[in-house]
CSV table of C-alpha atoms in Angstrom, one decimal:
chain,number,residue,atom,x,y,z
A,1037,UNK,CA,224.0,103.3,-21.5
A,1038,UNK,CA,221.6,101.3,-19.2
A,1039,UNK,CA,221.8,102.0,-15.4
A,1040,UNK,CA,220.7,99.8,-12.7
A,1041,UNK,CA,218.4,102.1,-9.9
A,1042,UNK,CA,217.5,100.7,-6.5
A,1043,UNK,CA,213.8,102.6,-6.2
A,1044,UNK,CA,211.7,103.0,-3.4
A,1045,UNK,CA,208.2,102.9,-4.8
A,1046,UNK,CA,204.3,102.3,-4.4
A,1047,UNK,CA,204.0,98.5,-4.9
A,1048,UNK,CA,201.6,99.0,-7.7
A,1049,UNK,CA,204.6,99.7,-9.8
A,1050,UNK,CA,205.4,95.9,-10.8
A,1051,UNK,CA,201.6,95.3,-11.8
A,1052,UNK,CA,201.8,98.6,-14.5
A,1053,UNK,CA,202.2,97.5,-18.1
A,1054,UNK,CA,201.3,100.1,-20.9
A,1055,UNK,CA,198.6,99.1,-23.1
A,1056,UNK,CA,199.7,101.2,-26.3
A,1057,UNK,CA,197.5,101.4,-29.0
A,1058,UNK,CA,194.5,99.9,-27.1
A,1059,UNK,CA,194.7,103.0,-24.7
A,1060,UNK,CA,191.5,105.1,-24.9
A,1061,UNK,CA,193.3,108.5,-24.1
A,1062,UNK,CA,196.8,108.1,-25.7
A,1063,UNK,CA,199.4,110.3,-24.1
A,1064,UNK,CA,200.6,110.8,-27.4
A,1065,UNK,CA,197.9,112.8,-28.3
A,1066,UNK,CA,196.7,116.5,-27.2
A,1067,UNK,CA,200.0,117.2,-25.1
A,1068,UNK,CA,203.3,118.7,-26.2
A,1069,UNK,CA,206.1,116.1,-26.9
A,1070,UNK,CA,209.3,117.3,-25.7
A,1071,UNK,CA,212.7,115.9,-26.8
A,1072,UNK,CA,216.1,115.7,-24.7
A,1073,UNK,CA,219.4,116.9,-26.4
A,1074,UNK,CA,220.7,113.2,-26.5
A,1075,UNK,CA,217.6,112.0,-28.3
A,1076,UNK,CA,217.6,115.1,-30.8
A,1077,UNK,CA,221.0,114.4,-31.7
A,1078,UNK,CA,220.1,110.9,-32.4
A,1079,UNK,CA,217.4,111.8,-34.9
A,1080,UNK,CA,220.0,113.3,-37.2
A,1081,UNK,CA,221.5,110.0,-37.5
A,1082,UNK,CA,218.5,107.8,-38.2
A,1083,UNK,CA,218.5,106.4,-41.9
A,1084,UNK,CA,214.9,105.1,-42.4
A,1085,UNK,CA,213.5,107.7,-45.3
A,1086,UNK,CA,210.0,107.7,-44.0
A,1087,UNK,CA,211.2,108.7,-40.3
A,1088,UNK,CA,213.5,111.0,-41.6
A,1089,UNK,CA,210.9,113.0,-43.5
A,1090,UNK,CA,208.6,113.4,-40.3
A,1091,UNK,CA,211.7,114.4,-38.4
A,1092,UNK,CA,212.6,117.1,-41.1
A,1093,UNK,CA,209.0,118.5,-41.1
A,1094,UNK,CA,207.8,118.4,-37.6
A,1095,UNK,CA,210.9,118.2,-34.9
A,1096,UNK,CA,212.5,121.2,-34.4
A,1097,UNK,CA,214.9,123.1,-31.5
A,1098,UNK,CA,212.9,124.7,-28.7
A,1099,UNK,CA,214.1,128.3,-28.1
A,1100,UNK,CA,212.2,128.3,-24.7
A,1101,UNK,CA,214.3,125.3,-23.8
A,1102,UNK,CA,214.4,125.1,-19.8
A,1103,UNK,CA,216.2,121.9,-19.2
A,1104,UNK,CA,218.5,119.9,-22.2
A,1105,UNK,CA,217.6,116.6,-20.7
A,1106,UNK,CA,213.9,117.3,-21.2
A,1107,UNK,CA,212.6,119.8,-23.5
A,1108,UNK,CA,215.7,120.8,-25.8
A,1109,UNK,CA,213.5,119.8,-28.7
A,1110,UNK,CA,209.6,119.7,-29.3
A,1111,UNK,CA,207.6,117.5,-31.8
A,1112,UNK,CA,204.8,120.0,-33.7
A,1113,UNK,CA,201.6,118.0,-33.4
A,1114,UNK,CA,199.2,117.7,-36.5
A,1115,UNK,CA,195.6,119.6,-36.6
A,1116,UNK,CA,194.1,116.6,-34.7
A,1117,UNK,CA,196.9,117.4,-31.8
A,1118,UNK,CA,198.3,114.1,-32.4
A,1119,UNK,CA,202.0,113.3,-32.7
A,1120,UNK,CA,202.8,112.7,-36.2
A,1121,UNK,CA,204.9,109.6,-35.5
A,1122,UNK,CA,201.9,108.0,-34.1
A,1123,UNK,CA,200.1,105.5,-36.8
A,1124,UNK,CA,196.8,104.6,-37.6
A,1125,UNK,CA,196.6,102.0,-35.1
A,1126,UNK,CA,197.8,104.3,-32.2
A,1127,UNK,CA,201.3,102.9,-31.8
A,1128,UNK,CA,204.8,104.7,-32.4
A,1129,UNK,CA,206.4,104.4,-35.5
A,1130,UNK,CA,209.8,105.3,-33.8
A,1131,UNK,CA,209.3,102.6,-31.3
A,1132,UNK,CA,208.2,100.2,-34.0
A,1133,UNK,CA,210.6,100.8,-36.5
A,1134,UNK,CA,213.8,101.6,-34.4
A,1135,UNK,CA,212.9,100.5,-31.1
A,1136,UNK,CA,212.6,102.0,-27.7
A,1137,UNK,CA,216.3,103.2,-27.5
A,1138,UNK,CA,215.2,106.2,-30.0
A,1139,UNK,CA,212.5,107.5,-27.9
A,1140,UNK,CA,212.9,110.8,-26.3
A,1141,UNK,CA,213.4,110.5,-22.2
A,1142,UNK,CA,209.8,112.1,-21.8
A,1143,UNK,CA,208.4,109.1,-24.0
A,1144,UNK,CA,210.4,106.6,-22.5
A,1145,UNK,CA,209.4,107.6,-18.9
A,1146,UNK,CA,205.6,108.3,-18.8
A,1147,UNK,CA,203.7,107.5,-16.8
A,1148,UNK,CA,206.6,107.1,-14.6
A,1149,UNK,CA,207.7,109.9,-12.5
A,1150,UNK,CA,211.2,109.7,-11.0
A,1151,UNK,CA,212.3,111.8,-7.8
A,1152,UNK,CA,215.4,111.9,-6.0
A,1153,UNK,CA,215.7,112.5,-2.2
A,1154,UNK,CA,219.3,112.6,-1.2
A,1155,UNK,CA,220.7,109.4,-2.7
A,1156,UNK,CA,217.3,107.3,-2.8
A,1157,UNK,CA,215.4,107.4,-6.2
A,1158,UNK,CA,211.5,107.3,-5.9
A,1159,UNK,CA,209.3,106.2,-8.6
A,1160,UNK,CA,205.7,106.1,-8.9
A,1161,UNK,CA,202.7,106.4,-11.8
A,1162,UNK,CA,201.0,109.4,-13.0
A,1163,UNK,CA,197.1,109.1,-12.7
A,1164,UNK,CA,196.7,111.2,-15.9
A,1165,UNK,CA,197.5,107.7,-17.8
A,1166,UNK,CA,194.1,105.7,-17.9
A,1167,UNK,CA,196.0,102.4,-17.4
A,1168,UNK,CA,197.7,103.7,-14.4
A,1169,UNK,CA,194.7,105.6,-13.2
A,1170,UNK,CA,192.7,102.1,-13.0
A,1171,UNK,CA,195.7,100.4,-11.1
A,1172,UNK,CA,196.4,102.7,-8.8
A,1173,UNK,CA,192.8,104.1,-7.6
A,1174,UNK,CA,191.0,100.4,-7.6
A,1175,UNK,CA,193.1,99.3,-4.9
A,1176,UNK,CA,190.8,99.2,-2.0
A,1177,UNK,CA,193.5,98.1,0.4
A,1178,UNK,CA,195.4,101.4,-0.1
A,1179,UNK,CA,198.9,102.2,-1.2
A,1180,UNK,CA,202.0,100.8,0.1
A,1181,UNK,CA,205.6,101.3,-0.5
A,1182,UNK,CA,208.4,98.7,-1.6
A,1183,UNK,CA,212.1,98.6,-2.8
A,1184,UNK,CA,213.5,97.1,-6.0
A,1185,UNK,CA,216.0,97.7,-8.6
A,1186,UNK,CA,214.8,98.6,-12.1
A,1187,UNK,CA,217.0,98.9,-15.3
A,1188,UNK,CA,216.9,102.5,-17.3
A,1189,UNK,CA,218.1,103.5,-20.5
A,1190,UNK,CA,216.7,106.9,-20.5
A,1191,UNK,CA,215.1,108.5,-17.8
A,1192,UNK,CA,214.1,112.2,-16.4
A,1193,UNK,CA,214.4,113.1,-12.7
A,1194,UNK,CA,211.3,115.2,-12.3
A,1195,UNK,CA,212.4,116.8,-8.9
A,1196,UNK,CA,215.4,116.6,-6.4
A,1197,UNK,CA,215.4,117.1,-2.5
A,1198,UNK,CA,218.3,117.8,-0.3
A,1199,UNK,CA,217.6,117.1,3.0
A,1200,UNK,CA,221.1,117.1,4.6
A,1201,UNK,CA,221.7,120.8,4.4
A,1202,UNK,CA,224.2,122.9,6.5
A,1203,UNK,CA,221.9,125.8,6.4
A,1204,UNK,CA,218.5,124.9,8.6
A,1205,UNK,CA,215.5,124.6,6.3
A,1206,UNK,CA,212.3,122.9,6.2
A,1207,UNK,CA,213.6,120.8,3.8
A,1208,UNK,CA,215.9,119.2,6.4
A,1209,UNK,CA,212.6,117.5,7.6
A,1210,UNK,CA,211.1,116.8,4.2
A,1211,UNK,CA,210.7,113.0,4.9
A,1212,UNK,CA,209.3,113.4,8.2
A,1213,UNK,CA,206.8,115.8,7.3
A,1214,UNK,CA,205.6,114.0,4.1
A,1215,UNK,CA,205.5,110.7,6.0
A,1216,UNK,CA,203.3,111.8,8.6
A,1217,UNK,CA,201.2,113.8,6.3
A,1218,UNK,CA,200.4,110.8,4.3
A,1219,UNK,CA,200.0,108.9,7.4
A,1220,UNK,CA,197.0,111.5,8.5
A,1221,UNK,CA,195.2,110.9,4.8
A,1222,UNK,CA,195.4,107.0,5.3
A,1223,UNK,CA,194.1,106.9,8.5
A,1224,UNK,CA,190.6,105.1,8.0
A,1225,UNK,CA,189.4,106.0,11.4
A,1226,UNK,CA,188.3,109.6,10.3
A,1227,UNK,CA,186.0,110.5,7.2
A,1228,UNK,CA,188.0,111.8,4.3
A,1229,UNK,CA,186.7,115.3,5.0
A,1230,UNK,CA,188.0,114.9,8.6
A,1231,UNK,CA,191.5,113.6,7.3
A,1232,UNK,CA,191.8,116.7,5.1
A,1233,UNK,CA,190.8,119.1,7.8
A,1234,UNK,CA,193.4,117.4,10.1
A,1235,UNK,CA,196.3,117.6,7.7
A,1236,UNK,CA,195.5,121.3,7.0
A,1237,UNK,CA,195.6,121.9,11.0
A,1238,UNK,CA,199.1,120.0,11.1
A,1239,UNK,CA,200.5,122.2,8.3
A,1240,UNK,CA,199.3,125.4,9.6
A,1241,UNK,CA,200.7,124.7,13.3
A,1242,UNK,CA,203.9,123.2,11.9
A,1243,UNK,CA,204.5,126.6,9.9
A,1244,UNK,CA,204.6,128.1,13.4
A,1245,UNK,CA,207.1,126.0,14.6
A,1246,UNK,CA,210.7,127.7,14.4
A,1247,UNK,CA,212.8,125.0,12.8
A,1248,UNK,CA,216.2,126.8,14.0
A,1249,UNK,CA,215.3,126.7,17.7
A,1250,UNK,CA,212.4,124.1,18.2
A,1251,UNK,CA,212.6,120.4,17.6
A,1252,UNK,CA,210.4,119.8,14.7
A,1253,UNK,CA,210.6,116.0,15.3
A,1254,UNK,CA,209.1,116.4,18.6
A,1255,UNK,CA,206.3,118.3,17.2
A,1256,UNK,CA,205.4,115.9,14.9
A,1257,UNK,CA,205.8,113.2,17.5
A,1258,UNK,CA,203.7,114.8,20.0
A,1259,UNK,CA,200.9,116.2,17.3
A,1260,UNK,CA,197.3,115.4,18.7
A,1261,UNK,CA,195.3,114.2,15.7
A,1262,UNK,CA,192.2,113.5,17.9
A,1263,UNK,CA,192.3,117.0,19.1
A,1264,UNK,CA,192.4,118.4,15.5
A,1265,UNK,CA,189.6,116.1,14.6
A,1266,UNK,CA,187.3,117.8,17.4
A,1267,UNK,CA,188.1,121.2,15.9
A,1268,UNK,CA,186.3,120.1,12.7
A,1269,UNK,CA,182.7,121.0,12.8
A,1270,UNK,CA,180.7,119.6,9.8
A,1271,UNK,CA,177.9,122.3,8.4
A,1272,UNK,CA,175.8,121.1,5.6
A,1273,UNK,CA,175.1,125.0,4.7
A,1274,UNK,CA,179.0,125.0,3.6
A,1275,UNK,CA,177.7,123.1,0.3
A,1276,UNK,CA,175.9,126.5,-0.5
A,1277,UNK,CA,179.2,128.1,-0.2
A,1278,UNK,CA,181.1,125.4,-2.4
A,1279,UNK,CA,178.5,125.8,-4.9
A,1280,UNK,CA,179.0,129.5,-5.1
A,1281,UNK,CA,182.6,129.9,-5.0
A,1282,UNK,CA,183.5,126.5,-7.1
A,1283,UNK,CA,180.5,127.6,-9.7
A,1284,UNK,CA,182.2,131.2,-9.8
A,1285,UNK,CA,186.0,129.7,-10.0
A,1286,UNK,CA,185.1,127.4,-13.2
A,1287,UNK,CA,183.2,130.6,-14.9
A,1288,UNK,CA,186.0,133.0,-13.8
A,1289,UNK,CA,188.8,130.8,-15.2
A,1290,UNK,CA,186.6,130.0,-18.2
A,1291,UNK,CA,187.4,126.3,-18.3
A,1292,UNK,CA,185.0,125.7,-21.2
A,1293,UNK,CA,187.0,127.9,-23.7
A,1294,UNK,CA,190.4,127.5,-22.1
A,1295,UNK,CA,191.5,124.0,-21.4
A,1296,UNK,CA,192.8,122.0,-24.3
A,1297,UNK,CA,190.8,118.6,-23.5
A,1298,UNK,CA,187.4,118.4,-24.9
A,1299,UNK,CA,186.4,115.5,-22.8
A,1300,UNK,CA,186.9,118.0,-19.6
A,1301,UNK,CA,185.1,120.5,-21.5
A,1302,UNK,CA,182.4,118.2,-22.0
A,1303,UNK,CA,182.5,117.7,-18.3
A,1304,UNK,CA,182.4,121.1,-17.4
A,1305,UNK,CA,179.5,121.8,-19.4
A,1306,UNK,CA,177.8,118.7,-17.9
A,1307,UNK,CA,178.4,120.3,-14.4
A,1308,UNK,CA,177.4,124.1,-15.2
A,1309,UNK,CA,174.0,122.5,-16.6
A,1310,UNK,CA,173.5,120.2,-13.6
A,1311,UNK,CA,174.4,122.9,-11.0
A,1312,UNK,CA,172.4,125.4,-13.0
A,1313,UNK,CA,173.1,128.3,-11.1
A,1314,UNK,CA,173.4,131.6,-13.0
A,1315,UNK,CA,174.0,134.0,-10.0
A,1316,UNK,CA,173.8,134.0,-6.2
A,1317,UNK,CA,170.1,134.2,-6.2
A,1318,UNK,CA,169.8,131.0,-8.1
A,1319,UNK,CA,172.0,129.2,-5.5
A,1320,UNK,CA,169.8,130.6,-2.7
A,1321,UNK,CA,166.7,129.7,-4.4
A,1322,UNK,CA,168.1,126.1,-4.7
A,1323,UNK,CA,169.7,126.0,-1.5
A,1324,UNK,CA,167.6,122.6,-0.2
A,1325,UNK,CA,168.2,121.1,-3.2
A,1326,UNK,CA,171.8,121.7,-3.3
A,1327,UNK,CA,172.2,120.1,0.3
A,1328,UNK,CA,170.1,117.3,-0.5
A,1329,UNK,CA,172.2,116.3,-3.3
A,1330,UNK,CA,175.7,116.9,-1.9
A,1331,UNK,CA,174.4,115.0,1.2
A,1332,UNK,CA,173.2,112.0,-1.1
A,1333,UNK,CA,176.3,112.0,-3.6
A,1334,UNK,CA,178.9,112.1,-0.7
A,1335,UNK,CA,177.2,109.5,1.4
A,1336,UNK,CA,176.6,107.1,-1.7
A,1337,UNK,CA,179.6,107.6,-3.9
A,1338,UNK,CA,182.2,109.5,-2.2
A,1339,UNK,CA,182.1,107.8,1.3
A,1340,UNK,CA,181.6,104.2,-0.3
A,1341,UNK,CA,184.5,104.6,-2.7
A,1342,UNK,CA,186.8,106.8,-0.3
A,1343,UNK,CA,189.6,104.5,-1.0
A,1344,UNK,CA,189.6,106.0,-4.6
A,1345,UNK,CA,190.1,109.4,-3.6
A,1346,UNK,CA,192.7,108.5,-0.7
A,1347,UNK,CA,194.8,106.6,-3.4
A,1348,UNK,CA,194.6,109.9,-5.5
A,1349,UNK,CA,195.8,112.0,-2.6
A,1350,UNK,CA,198.6,109.8,-1.3
A,1351,UNK,CA,199.8,109.1,-4.9
A,1352,UNK,CA,199.8,112.8,-5.6
A,1353,UNK,CA,201.6,113.8,-2.2
A,1354,UNK,CA,204.1,110.9,-2.9
A,1355,UNK,CA,205.0,112.1,-6.4
A,1356,UNK,CA,204.8,115.7,-6.1
A,1357,UNK,CA,207.0,115.8,-2.8
A,1358,UNK,CA,204.2,117.2,-0.8
A,1359,UNK,CA,204.2,119.7,0.9
A,1360,UNK,CA,207.1,121.3,-1.1
A,1361,UNK,CA,205.0,120.7,-4.4
A,1362,UNK,CA,203.8,124.4,-5.1
A,1363,UNK,CA,203.6,127.9,-4.0
A,1364,UNK,CA,206.1,129.9,-1.5
A,1365,UNK,CA,204.7,128.3,1.6
A,1366,UNK,CA,203.9,124.6,2.8
A,1367,UNK,CA,200.1,125.8,3.5
A,1368,UNK,CA,199.9,126.7,-0.3
A,1369,UNK,CA,200.6,122.9,-1.2
A,1370,UNK,CA,197.8,122.0,1.4
A,1371,UNK,CA,195.2,124.5,0.1
A,1372,UNK,CA,196.1,123.3,-3.5
A,1373,UNK,CA,195.5,119.8,-2.7
A,1374,UNK,CA,192.3,120.7,-0.8
A,1375,UNK,CA,191.2,122.4,-3.8
A,1376,UNK,CA,192.0,119.4,-6.3
A,1377,UNK,CA,189.7,116.9,-4.0
A,1378,UNK,CA,187.0,119.7,-3.7
A,1379,UNK,CA,186.7,120.7,-7.2
A,1380,UNK,CA,186.6,116.8,-8.2
A,1381,UNK,CA,183.8,116.1,-5.9
A,1382,UNK,CA,181.9,119.1,-6.9
A,1383,UNK,CA,182.6,118.0,-10.9
A,1384,UNK,CA,181.3,114.6,-9.9
A,1385,UNK,CA,178.2,116.1,-8.2
A,1386,UNK,CA,177.4,118.5,-10.9
A,1387,UNK,CA,177.7,115.6,-13.4
A,1388,UNK,CA,175.5,113.3,-11.4
A,1389,UNK,CA,172.9,116.2,-11.4
A,1390,UNK,CA,173.2,116.6,-15.4
A,1391,UNK,CA,172.8,112.9,-16.1
A,1392,UNK,CA,172.6,110.6,-13.3
A,1393,UNK,CA,175.5,108.3,-14.5
A,1394,UNK,CA,177.2,107.2,-11.4
A,1395,UNK,CA,179.8,104.1,-10.8
A,1396,UNK,CA,183.1,103.6,-9.4
A,1397,UNK,CA,184.4,103.4,-13.0
A,1398,UNK,CA,183.2,106.5,-14.0
A,1399,UNK,CA,184.7,108.3,-10.9
A,1400,UNK,CA,188.2,106.8,-11.9
A,1401,UNK,CA,187.7,107.9,-15.1
A,1402,UNK,CA,186.8,111.5,-14.4
A,1403,UNK,CA,189.9,111.8,-12.0
A,1404,UNK,CA,192.1,110.6,-14.7
A,1405,UNK,CA,190.8,113.2,-17.1
A,1406,UNK,CA,191.0,115.9,-14.7
A,1407,UNK,CA,194.6,115.2,-14.0
A,1408,UNK,CA,195.4,115.1,-17.7
A,1409,UNK,CA,193.6,118.4,-18.0
A,1410,UNK,CA,194.5,120.0,-15.0
A,1411,UNK,CA,197.8,118.7,-13.4
A,1412,UNK,CA,199.6,119.2,-16.5
A,1413,UNK,CA,198.6,122.6,-17.1
A,1414,UNK,CA,200.6,124.8,-15.0
A,1415,UNK,CA,199.1,128.1,-15.9
A,1416,UNK,CA,195.6,126.9,-14.7
A,1417,UNK,CA,197.2,125.7,-11.2
A,1418,UNK,CA,199.0,129.0,-10.7
A,1419,UNK,CA,195.7,130.8,-11.6
A,1420,UNK,CA,194.0,128.9,-9.0
A,1421,UNK,CA,196.4,129.6,-6.3
A,1422,UNK,CA,196.4,133.3,-7.4
A,1423,UNK,CA,192.5,133.4,-7.3
A,1424,UNK,CA,192.5,131.6,-3.8
A,1425,UNK,CA,195.1,134.1,-2.4
A,1426,UNK,CA,193.4,137.2,-3.9
A,1427,UNK,CA,190.0,136.5,-2.2
A,1428,UNK,CA,192.0,135.8,1.2
A,1429,UNK,CA,190.9,132.2,1.4
A,1430,UNK,CA,194.3,130.4,2.3
A,1431,UNK,CA,193.0,129.8,5.8
A,1432,UNK,CA,191.6,126.9,7.8
A,1433,UNK,CA,188.4,128.5,8.2
A,1434,UNK,CA,188.0,128.5,4.1
A,1435,UNK,CA,189.4,124.9,4.6
A,1436,UNK,CA,186.5,123.9,6.6
A,1437,UNK,CA,183.7,125.5,4.4
A,1438,UNK,CA,185.2,123.8,1.4
A,1439,UNK,CA,185.2,120.3,2.8
């Protein structure tokens, strides 16, 4: 049954159009395909003989189902990790033969992400989709919100937050906290590193506020962004720490062997080859080189294209309900946001050292591959946060060093 929904969304949403079989990184390849219960039951009533055979051989009930509206069933991928319904032109046979009504909620929705805040629906796009990444990350003017009405047949609510709770909670102030956090990241009076540091200072100090007795809105209103900026001290020697920390993290997580994405594995090999640090002795020996290369790349490619990274961060914060997106504390979400940015920057510098291939298009392509490989692998995200906490790096001293 179709439903008209009033949405709050980034203005880019109306510009997006799936390019289907022309997509260079098809969402029907390399990912598990989930089937909601309604669609699963629909499949038992299909008359098309060719489709029926594929369903019989490849669609099964998910014994580890967590949500009947999302993963009641699963589709078994073939040996090339392609969905068996995908034809040789990379179009879905179910959609081609039976129409969109027979697609699962997951297949109908992606790359759209729908959240619900109180009675307000929000929609944005996932940069794991190449076409969405090009659209979102290329906007030099930044991202702005708009309202419109959309017609939906099947959809999934990714996450839900209720801010009008009887019991006092940080969630009561979600809109104000996320709004102010995004405002910080969009403030182009500061460099991107400065903005990320200010955001961390804001979140850290916010968690010291007692929401039961103090005025949270007053704290946000009175927060001194300029004072926080003055606390940030750029030290080029921190680049040596970043090489050591991120190089060791990549190796300890065994990304080269464990990540499913062959493209991201190739990128990782390029990074390790470009950095070329077997141990701390190599890092110390090449310290001057690393400092020079970090300064060069950040100035020439990161700072000149800072809107790309700003758009990634703002979009992520919007569609992941920052800072209630992961971990037990708001600061956990900040640290993980920081790690995403620092890890992306480290990869880009390492790849630059390996092949000297640099362009705005390459940066956008890398972020898309990173999002598809890392953002959709919750195990890796949990391992990274665990790694951070075990090494007691969940603090502002670490934040200043990783920036």
